Coordinates of C-alpha atoms in Angstrom, one line a residue:
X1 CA 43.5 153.4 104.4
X2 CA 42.2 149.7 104.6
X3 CA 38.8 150.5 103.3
X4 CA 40.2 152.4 100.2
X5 CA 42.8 149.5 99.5
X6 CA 39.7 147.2 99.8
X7 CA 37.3 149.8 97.1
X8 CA 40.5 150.0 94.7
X9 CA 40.4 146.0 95.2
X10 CA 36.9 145.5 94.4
X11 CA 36.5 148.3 91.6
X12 CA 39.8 146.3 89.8
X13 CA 37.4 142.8 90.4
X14 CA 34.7 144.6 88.4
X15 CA 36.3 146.0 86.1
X16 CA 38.7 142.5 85.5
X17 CA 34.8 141.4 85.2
X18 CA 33.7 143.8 82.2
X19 CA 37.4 143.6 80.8
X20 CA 36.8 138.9 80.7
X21 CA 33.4 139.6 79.5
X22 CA 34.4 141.2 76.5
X23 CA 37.5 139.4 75.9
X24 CA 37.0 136.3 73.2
X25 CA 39.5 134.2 71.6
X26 CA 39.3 135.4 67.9
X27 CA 40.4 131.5 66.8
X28 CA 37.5 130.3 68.0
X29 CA 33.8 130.2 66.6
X30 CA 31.4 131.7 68.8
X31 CA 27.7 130.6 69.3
X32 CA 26.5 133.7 66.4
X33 CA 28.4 132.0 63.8
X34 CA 27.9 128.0 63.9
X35 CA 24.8 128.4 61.4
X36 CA 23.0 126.6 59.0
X37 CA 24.9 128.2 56.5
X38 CA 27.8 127.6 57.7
X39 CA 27.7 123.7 58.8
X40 CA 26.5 123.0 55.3
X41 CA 29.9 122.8 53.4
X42 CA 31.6 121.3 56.1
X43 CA 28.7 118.3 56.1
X44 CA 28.5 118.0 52.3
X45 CA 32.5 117.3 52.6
X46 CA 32.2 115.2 55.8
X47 CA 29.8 112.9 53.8
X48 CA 32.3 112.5 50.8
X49 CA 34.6 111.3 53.0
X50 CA 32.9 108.9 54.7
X51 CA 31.6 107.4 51.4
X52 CA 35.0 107.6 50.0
X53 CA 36.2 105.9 53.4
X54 CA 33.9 103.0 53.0
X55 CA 35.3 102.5 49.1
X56 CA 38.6 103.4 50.1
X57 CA 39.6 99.4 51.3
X58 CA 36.0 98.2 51.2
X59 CA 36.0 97.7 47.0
X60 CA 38.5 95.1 48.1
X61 CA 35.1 93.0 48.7
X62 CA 33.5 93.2 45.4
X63 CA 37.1 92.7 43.4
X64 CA 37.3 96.3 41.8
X65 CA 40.7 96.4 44.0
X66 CA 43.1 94.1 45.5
X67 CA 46.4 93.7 46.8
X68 CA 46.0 93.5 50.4
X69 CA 45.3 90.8 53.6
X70 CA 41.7 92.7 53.4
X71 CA 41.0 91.1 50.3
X72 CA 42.0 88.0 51.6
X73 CA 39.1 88.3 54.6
X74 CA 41.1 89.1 57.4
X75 CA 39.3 90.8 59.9
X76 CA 38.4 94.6 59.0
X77 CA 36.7 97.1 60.9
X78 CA 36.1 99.9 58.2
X79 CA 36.9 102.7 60.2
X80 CA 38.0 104.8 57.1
X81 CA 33.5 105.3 57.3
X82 CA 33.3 104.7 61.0
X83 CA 34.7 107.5 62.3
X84 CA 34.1 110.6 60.1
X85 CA 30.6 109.2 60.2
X86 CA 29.7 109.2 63.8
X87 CA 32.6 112.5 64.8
X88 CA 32.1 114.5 62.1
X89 CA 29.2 113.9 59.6
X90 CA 26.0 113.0 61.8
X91 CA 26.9 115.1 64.5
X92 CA 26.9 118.3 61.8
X93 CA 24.2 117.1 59.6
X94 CA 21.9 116.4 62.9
X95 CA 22.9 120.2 64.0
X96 CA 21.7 121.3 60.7
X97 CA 18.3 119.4 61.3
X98 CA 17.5 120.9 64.3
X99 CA 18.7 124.6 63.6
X100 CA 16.9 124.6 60.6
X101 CA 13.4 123.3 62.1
X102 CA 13.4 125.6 64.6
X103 CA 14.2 128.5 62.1
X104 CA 11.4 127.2 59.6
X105 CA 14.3 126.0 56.3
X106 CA 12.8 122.9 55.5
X107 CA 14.8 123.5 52.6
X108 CA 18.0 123.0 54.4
X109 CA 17.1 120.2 56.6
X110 CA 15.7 118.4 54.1
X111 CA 19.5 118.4 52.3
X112 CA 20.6 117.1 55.6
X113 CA 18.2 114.9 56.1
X114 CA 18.9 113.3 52.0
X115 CA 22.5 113.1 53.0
X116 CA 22.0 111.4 56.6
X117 CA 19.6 108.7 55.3
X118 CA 22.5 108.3 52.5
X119 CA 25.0 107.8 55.3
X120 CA 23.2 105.7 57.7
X121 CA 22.0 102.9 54.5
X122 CA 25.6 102.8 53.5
X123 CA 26.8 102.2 57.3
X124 CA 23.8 99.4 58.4
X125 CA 24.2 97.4 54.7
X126 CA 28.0 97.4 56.2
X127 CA 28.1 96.9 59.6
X128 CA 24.6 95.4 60.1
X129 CA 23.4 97.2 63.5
X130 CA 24.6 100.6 64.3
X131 CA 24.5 103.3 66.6
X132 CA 22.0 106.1 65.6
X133 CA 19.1 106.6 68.3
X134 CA 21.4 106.4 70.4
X135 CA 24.4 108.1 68.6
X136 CA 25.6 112.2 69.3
X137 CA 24.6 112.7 72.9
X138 CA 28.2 113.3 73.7
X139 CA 29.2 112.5 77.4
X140 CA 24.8 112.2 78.4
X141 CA 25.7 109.0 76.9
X142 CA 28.8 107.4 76.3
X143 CA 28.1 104.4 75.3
X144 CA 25.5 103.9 72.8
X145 CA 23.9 101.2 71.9
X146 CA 22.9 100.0 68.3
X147 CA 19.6 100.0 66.7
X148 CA 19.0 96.9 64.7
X149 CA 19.7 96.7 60.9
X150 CA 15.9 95.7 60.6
X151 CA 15.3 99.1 62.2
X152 CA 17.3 100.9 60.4
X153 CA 15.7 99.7 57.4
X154 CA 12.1 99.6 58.3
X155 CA 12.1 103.0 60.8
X156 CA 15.1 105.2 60.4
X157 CA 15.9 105.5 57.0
X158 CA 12.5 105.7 55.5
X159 CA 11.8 108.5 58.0
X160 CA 14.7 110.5 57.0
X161 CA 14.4 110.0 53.2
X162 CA 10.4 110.7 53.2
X163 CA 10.5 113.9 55.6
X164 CA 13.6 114.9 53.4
X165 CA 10.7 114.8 50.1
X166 CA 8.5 116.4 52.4
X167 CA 10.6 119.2 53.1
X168 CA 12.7 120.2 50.0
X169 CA 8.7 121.1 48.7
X170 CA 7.6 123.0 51.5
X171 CA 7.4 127.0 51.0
X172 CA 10.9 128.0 51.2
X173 CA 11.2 130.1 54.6
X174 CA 10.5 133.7 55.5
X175 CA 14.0 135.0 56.5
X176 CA 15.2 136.3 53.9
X177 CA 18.5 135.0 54.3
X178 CA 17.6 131.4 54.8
X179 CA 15.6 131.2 51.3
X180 CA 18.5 130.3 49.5
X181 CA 20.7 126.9 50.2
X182 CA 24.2 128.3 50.1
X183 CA 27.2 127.0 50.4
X184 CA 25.9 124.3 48.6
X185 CA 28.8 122.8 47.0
X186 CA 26.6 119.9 45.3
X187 CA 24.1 121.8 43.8
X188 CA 24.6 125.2 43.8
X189 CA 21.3 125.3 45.9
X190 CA 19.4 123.8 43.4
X191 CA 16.3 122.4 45.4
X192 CA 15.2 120.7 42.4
X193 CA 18.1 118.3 42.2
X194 CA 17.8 118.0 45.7
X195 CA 14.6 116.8 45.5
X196 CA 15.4 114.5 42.8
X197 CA 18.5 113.2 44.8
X198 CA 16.2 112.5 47.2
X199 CA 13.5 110.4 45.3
X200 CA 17.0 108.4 43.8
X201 CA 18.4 107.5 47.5
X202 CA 14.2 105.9 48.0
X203 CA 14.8 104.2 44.8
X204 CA 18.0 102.5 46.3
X205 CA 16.6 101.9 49.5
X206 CA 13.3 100.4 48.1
X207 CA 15.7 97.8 45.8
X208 CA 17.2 97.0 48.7
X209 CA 14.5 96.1 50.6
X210 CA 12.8 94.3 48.2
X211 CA 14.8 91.4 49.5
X212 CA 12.5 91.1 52.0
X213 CA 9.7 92.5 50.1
X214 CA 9.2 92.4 46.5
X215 CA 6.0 94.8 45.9
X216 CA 8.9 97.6 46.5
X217 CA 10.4 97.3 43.0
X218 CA 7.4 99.2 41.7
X219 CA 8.2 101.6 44.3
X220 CA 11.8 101.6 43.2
X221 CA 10.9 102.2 39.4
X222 CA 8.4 105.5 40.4
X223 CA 10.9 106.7 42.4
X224 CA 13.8 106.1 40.0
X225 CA 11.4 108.0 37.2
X226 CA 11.1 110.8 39.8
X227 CA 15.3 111.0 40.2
X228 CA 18.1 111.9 38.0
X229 CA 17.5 112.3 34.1
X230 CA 21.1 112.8 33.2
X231 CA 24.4 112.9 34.4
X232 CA 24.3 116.4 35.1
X233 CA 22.0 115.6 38.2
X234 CA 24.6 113.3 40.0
X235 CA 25.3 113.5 43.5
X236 CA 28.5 114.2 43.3
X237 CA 31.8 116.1 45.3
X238 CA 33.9 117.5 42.7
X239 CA 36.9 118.7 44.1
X240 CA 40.0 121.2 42.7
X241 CA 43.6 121.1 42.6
X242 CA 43.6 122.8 46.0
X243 CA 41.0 120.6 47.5
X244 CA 41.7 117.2 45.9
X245 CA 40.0 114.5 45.1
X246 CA 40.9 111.1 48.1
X247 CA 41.7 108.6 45.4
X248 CA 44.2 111.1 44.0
X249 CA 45.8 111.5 47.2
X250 CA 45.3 107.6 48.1
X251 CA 46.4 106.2 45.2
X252 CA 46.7 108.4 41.8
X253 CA 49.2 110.0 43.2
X254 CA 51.1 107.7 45.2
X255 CA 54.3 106.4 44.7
X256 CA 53.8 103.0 45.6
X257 CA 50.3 101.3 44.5
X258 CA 49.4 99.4 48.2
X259 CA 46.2 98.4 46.1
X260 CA 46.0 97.5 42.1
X261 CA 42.7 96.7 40.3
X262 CA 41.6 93.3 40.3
X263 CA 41.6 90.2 37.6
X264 CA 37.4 90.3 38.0
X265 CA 37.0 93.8 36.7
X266 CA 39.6 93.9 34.4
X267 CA 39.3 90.9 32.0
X268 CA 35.6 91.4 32.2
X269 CA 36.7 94.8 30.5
X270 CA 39.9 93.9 28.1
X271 CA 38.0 90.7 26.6
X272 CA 39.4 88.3 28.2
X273 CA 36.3 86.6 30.3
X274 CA 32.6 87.7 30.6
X275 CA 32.5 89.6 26.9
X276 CA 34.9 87.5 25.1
X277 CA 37.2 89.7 22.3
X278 CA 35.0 93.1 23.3
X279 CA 37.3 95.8 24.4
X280 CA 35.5 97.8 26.6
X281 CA 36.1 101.6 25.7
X282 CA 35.8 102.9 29.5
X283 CA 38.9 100.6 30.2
X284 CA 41.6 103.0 29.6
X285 CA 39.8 105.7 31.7
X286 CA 39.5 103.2 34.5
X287 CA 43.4 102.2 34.9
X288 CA 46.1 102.7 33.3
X289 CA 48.4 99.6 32.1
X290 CA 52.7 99.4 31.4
X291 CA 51.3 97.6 28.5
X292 CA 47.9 98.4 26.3
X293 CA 47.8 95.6 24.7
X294 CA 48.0 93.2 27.7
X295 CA 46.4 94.1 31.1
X296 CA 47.7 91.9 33.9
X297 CA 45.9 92.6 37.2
X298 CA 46.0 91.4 40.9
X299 CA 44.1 88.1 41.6
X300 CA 41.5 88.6 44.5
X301 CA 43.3 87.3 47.4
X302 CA 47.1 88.1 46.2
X303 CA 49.2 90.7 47.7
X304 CA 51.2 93.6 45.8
X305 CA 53.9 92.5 44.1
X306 CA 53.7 88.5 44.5
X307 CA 53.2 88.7 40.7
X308 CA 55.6 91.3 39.3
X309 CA 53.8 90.8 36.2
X310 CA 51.0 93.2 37.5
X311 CA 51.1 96.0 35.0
X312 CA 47.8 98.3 35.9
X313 CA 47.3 100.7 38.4
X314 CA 45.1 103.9 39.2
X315 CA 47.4 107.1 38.3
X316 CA 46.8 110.6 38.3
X317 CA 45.5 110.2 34.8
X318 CA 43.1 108.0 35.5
X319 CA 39.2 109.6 35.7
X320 CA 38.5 108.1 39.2
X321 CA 41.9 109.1 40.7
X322 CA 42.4 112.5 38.7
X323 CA 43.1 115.3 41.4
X324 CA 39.7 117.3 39.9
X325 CA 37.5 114.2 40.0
X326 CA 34.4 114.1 41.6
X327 CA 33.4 111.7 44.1
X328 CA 30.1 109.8 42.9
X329 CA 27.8 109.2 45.6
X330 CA 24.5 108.5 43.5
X331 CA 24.6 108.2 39.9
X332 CA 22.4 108.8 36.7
X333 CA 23.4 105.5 35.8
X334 CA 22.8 103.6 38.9
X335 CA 19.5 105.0 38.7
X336 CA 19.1 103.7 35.2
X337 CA 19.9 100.8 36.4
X338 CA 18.0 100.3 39.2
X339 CA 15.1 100.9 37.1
X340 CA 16.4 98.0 34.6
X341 CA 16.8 95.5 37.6
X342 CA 13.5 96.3 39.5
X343 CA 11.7 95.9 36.0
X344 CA 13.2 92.8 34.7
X345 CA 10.4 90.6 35.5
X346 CA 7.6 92.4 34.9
X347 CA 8.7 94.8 32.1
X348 CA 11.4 93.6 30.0
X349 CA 10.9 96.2 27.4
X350 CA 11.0 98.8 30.0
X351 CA 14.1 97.4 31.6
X352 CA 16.1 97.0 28.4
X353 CA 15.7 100.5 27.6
X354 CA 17.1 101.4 30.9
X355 CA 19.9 99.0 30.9
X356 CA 21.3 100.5 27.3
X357 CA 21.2 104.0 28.8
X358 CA 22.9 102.9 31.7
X359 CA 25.9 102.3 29.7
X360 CA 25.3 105.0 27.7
X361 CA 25.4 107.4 30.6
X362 CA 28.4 105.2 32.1
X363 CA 30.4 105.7 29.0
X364 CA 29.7 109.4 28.6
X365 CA 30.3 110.6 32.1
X366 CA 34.2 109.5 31.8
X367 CA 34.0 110.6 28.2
X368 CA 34.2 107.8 25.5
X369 CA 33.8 109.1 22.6
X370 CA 30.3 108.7 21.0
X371 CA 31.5 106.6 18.3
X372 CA 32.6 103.9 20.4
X373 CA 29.9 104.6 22.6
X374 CA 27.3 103.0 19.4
X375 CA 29.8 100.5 18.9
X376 CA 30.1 98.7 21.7
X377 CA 26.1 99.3 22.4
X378 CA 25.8 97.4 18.8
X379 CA 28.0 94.3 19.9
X380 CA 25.2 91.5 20.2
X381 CA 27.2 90.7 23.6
X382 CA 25.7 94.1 24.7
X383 CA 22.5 94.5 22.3
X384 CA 21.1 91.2 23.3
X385 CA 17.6 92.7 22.9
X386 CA 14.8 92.9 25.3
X387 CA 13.4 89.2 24.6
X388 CA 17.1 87.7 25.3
X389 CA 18.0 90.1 28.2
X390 CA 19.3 87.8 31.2
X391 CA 19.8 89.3 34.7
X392 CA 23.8 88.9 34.5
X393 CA 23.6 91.7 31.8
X394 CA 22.2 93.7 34.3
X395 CA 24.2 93.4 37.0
X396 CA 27.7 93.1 35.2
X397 CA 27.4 96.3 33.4
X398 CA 25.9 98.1 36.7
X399 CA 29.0 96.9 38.7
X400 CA 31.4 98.0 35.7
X401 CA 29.3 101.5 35.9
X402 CA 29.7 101.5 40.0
X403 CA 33.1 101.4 39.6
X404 CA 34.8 101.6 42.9
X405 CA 31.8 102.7 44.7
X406 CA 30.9 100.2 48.2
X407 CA 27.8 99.8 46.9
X408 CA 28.5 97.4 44.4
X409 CA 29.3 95.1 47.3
X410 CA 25.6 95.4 48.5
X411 CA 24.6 94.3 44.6
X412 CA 26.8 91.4 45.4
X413 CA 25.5 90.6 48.8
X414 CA 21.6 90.7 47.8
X415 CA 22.4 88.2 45.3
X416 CA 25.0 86.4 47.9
X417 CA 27.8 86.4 45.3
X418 CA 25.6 84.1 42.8
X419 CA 27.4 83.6 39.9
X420 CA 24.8 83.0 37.6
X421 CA 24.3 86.6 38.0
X422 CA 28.7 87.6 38.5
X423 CA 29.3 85.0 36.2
X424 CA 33.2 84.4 36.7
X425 CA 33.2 85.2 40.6
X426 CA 35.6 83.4 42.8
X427 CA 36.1 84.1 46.1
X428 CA 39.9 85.3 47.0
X429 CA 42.6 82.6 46.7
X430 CA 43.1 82.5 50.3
X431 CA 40.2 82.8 52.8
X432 CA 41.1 83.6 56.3
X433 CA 37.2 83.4 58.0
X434 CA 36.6 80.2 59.3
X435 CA 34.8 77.8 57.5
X436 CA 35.8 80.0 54.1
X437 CA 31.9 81.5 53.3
X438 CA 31.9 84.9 51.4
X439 CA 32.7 88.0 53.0
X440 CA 29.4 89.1 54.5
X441 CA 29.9 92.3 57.0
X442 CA 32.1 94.4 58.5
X443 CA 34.2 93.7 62.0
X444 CA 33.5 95.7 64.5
X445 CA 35.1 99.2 64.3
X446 CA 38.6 99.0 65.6
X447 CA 37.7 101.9 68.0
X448 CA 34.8 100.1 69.7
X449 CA 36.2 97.6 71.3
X450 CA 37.3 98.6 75.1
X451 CA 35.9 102.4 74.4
X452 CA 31.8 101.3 74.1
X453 CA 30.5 98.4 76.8
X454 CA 26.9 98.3 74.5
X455 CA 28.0 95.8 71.6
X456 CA 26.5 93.8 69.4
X457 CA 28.0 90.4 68.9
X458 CA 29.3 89.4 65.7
X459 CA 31.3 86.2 65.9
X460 CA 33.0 86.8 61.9
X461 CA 32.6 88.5 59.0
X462 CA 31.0 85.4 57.1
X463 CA 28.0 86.1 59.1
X464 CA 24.7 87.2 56.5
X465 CA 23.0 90.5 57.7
X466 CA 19.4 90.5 58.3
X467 CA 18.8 92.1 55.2
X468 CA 20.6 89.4 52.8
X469 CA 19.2 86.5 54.9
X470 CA 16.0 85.1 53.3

């Protein structure tokens, strides 16, 4: 009897055994279906959030915004980038990259790859040094230490972006169901935009580094001619009523404005300081006012509601805060733009040309009509013409265009807030950093701090990063 209790006993182990084997918890994604496929959407959203993160109380810095102690240089992590970046977005865009080389789709690691080198030049021109060699090893290492701004800019990035260029032109790949990008909801797929996304984030990176270097503007002007050739080839999120856009949610939507546009972009737009009596058509689609006829914003450094005069604020009307707006990442007209700055000195034909179609595509995408599109591109404010073009033209009507995108601020910083080229910049009526310099970098991320023992040390935020520092 004890030998068949102990055969019933062991047959019931087996077959417990088979019956585990078999049995899988339908709510949760087995190994078969994390693809490339499928970690694509979820990475192209990932990514819009973290570059909506970094705008989201960063544009306090370059005065689109204000309202806050942020604007006022208290210290400020940016965590709204830091952590989607380094939980969410490199984690799934580096799992793309390695699926998709061993599989043999350059075309979709060379999307991942456009979108990570975007991602890690927004995070170092914040935060200076940065985990990323380091960075998704999960518990093999725990606390990672950061690679130098310098290189990030001279190793890292230009890897990523030129194996990215690489790769969206290799032959597509033999599976039949790799050959197409899908899921794809920037470009349908479109390796051609891709491509030409990829040759505009270069063109970015080159301008920036030709701070240290200034044989890359000619490498920022044939890359720029290589990118975007209207606004229909911006890299861009739109979202939908269900799936809405983050400054709808943040502030178009909200009930009460924690943040109100800024005196600096504001009268530079109503008339009132850098273009004396010219009303800027884009106005109106940038913020709404109580009054049309008298825009009252938030002086860079006061809080909400010290002056109850304040009458503008980003609504659910506005374009940038609409619930159905996209979320620019890289723009036509930034590219236009870089083009018109990287030529200025040794093409000032060249760089007029791309400066007026700048604000042309500026003026289009939130849709002023073309009328006042000619109008205000005949004001001899605006048509200054090639021989009369100064820098400041530049650069004001690229950081009206950039509205409340972070990397305005990195405009700012390359010039170190000179306001020969900002004319009108003042730094925020109070200045909390010690010593009252310009805001220069981020804080460390709040979450750092007692979680990672490898840090860099900052001692404030007025601090210049390597790559402003010549």
């Amino acid at each position: 009897m004890k030998k068949i209790l102990i055969l019933v006993f062991a047959l019931y182990l087996v077959s417990c055994d088979s019956f585990l084997d078999v049995n899988q918890d339908p709510g949760r994604i087995t190994e078969d279906q994390v693809t490339v496929q499928t970690l694509l959407p979820a990475a192209i959203r990932n990514t819009a959030s973290a570059q909506f993160g970094a705008s989201q109380y960063g544009v306090q810095y370059p005065q689109y915004l204000g309202g806050q102690a942020i604007s006022q240089y208290t210290p400020y992590g940016f965590d709204q980038i830091w952590r989607p970046l380094y939980t969410d977005v490199i984690p799934s865009l580096q799992e793309i990259i390695e699926r998709a080389e061993a599989q043999g789709a350059f075309n979709y690691s060379g999307v991942a790859k456009v979108l990570l080198a975007m991602n890690m030049m927004t995070a170092t021109d914040i935060y200076g040094d940065v985990p990323y060699t380091q960075a998704n090893q999960g518990t093999t290492n725990l606390y990672p230490c950061y690679d130098p701004m310098q290189e990030m800019y001279e190793v890292h990035i230009p890897n990523l972006i030129n194996e990215a260029i690489e790769e969206l032109q290799r032959p597509l790949p033999e599976l039949p169901s790799l050959r197409n990008v899908s899921n794809d909801y920037i470009y349908g797929g479109n390796l051609a935009n891709w491509l030409k996304a990829a040759y505009g984030v270069r063109a970015r990176y080159h301008l920036h580094l030709a701070e240290k270097n200034p044989s890359l503007l000619a490498n920022a002007v044939a890359d720029a001619a290589l990118s975007f050739t209207s606004n229909a080839d911006d890299l861009q999120l739109t979202y939908t009523e269900d799936i809405q856009n983050p400054w709808f949610s943040f502030l178009g939507n909200a009930v009460n404005k924690i943040m109100q546009p800024s005196t600096f972009i504001t009268n530079m737009m109503d008339g009132s300081a850098q273009y004396p009596g010219l009303d800027d058509p884009r106005l109106p689609f940038y913020m709404n006012s109580a009054d049309p006829d008298n825009y009252i914003a938030v002086v860079p450094g006061q809080l909400v509601g010290d002056n109850p005069a304040v009458n503008v604020n980003l609504t659910a009307d506005t374009w940038f805060s609409r619930n159905v707006a996209p979320l620019q990442m890289l723009t036509f007209a930034e590219i236009e733009f870089i083009k018109a700055e990287a030529q200025f000195d040794s093409n000032r034909g060249a760089a007029y040309d791309a400066y007026l179609n700048g604000i042309r595509a500026s003026m289009a995408k939130v849709g002023v009509a073309e009328s006042a599109i000619n109008a205000y591109l005949s004001d001899p404010m605006i048509a200054t013409g090639a021989d009369n073009l100064e820098l400041k033209d530049i650069m004001l009507q690229k950081y009206i265009a950039l509205y409340l995108q972070i990397e305005t601020w990195t405009d700012m910083r390359r010039y170190q807030y000179d306001t020969e080229v900002y004319p009108g910049l003042a730094q925020p009526i109070l200045n909390q950093i010690p010593g009252s310099p310009w805001i220069q970098r981020s804080n460390i991320a709040d979450d750092e701090p007692g979680t990672n023992t490898c840090l860099p040390e900052v001692p404030n935020q007025g601090i210049i990063l390597w790559l402003f520092n010549n």
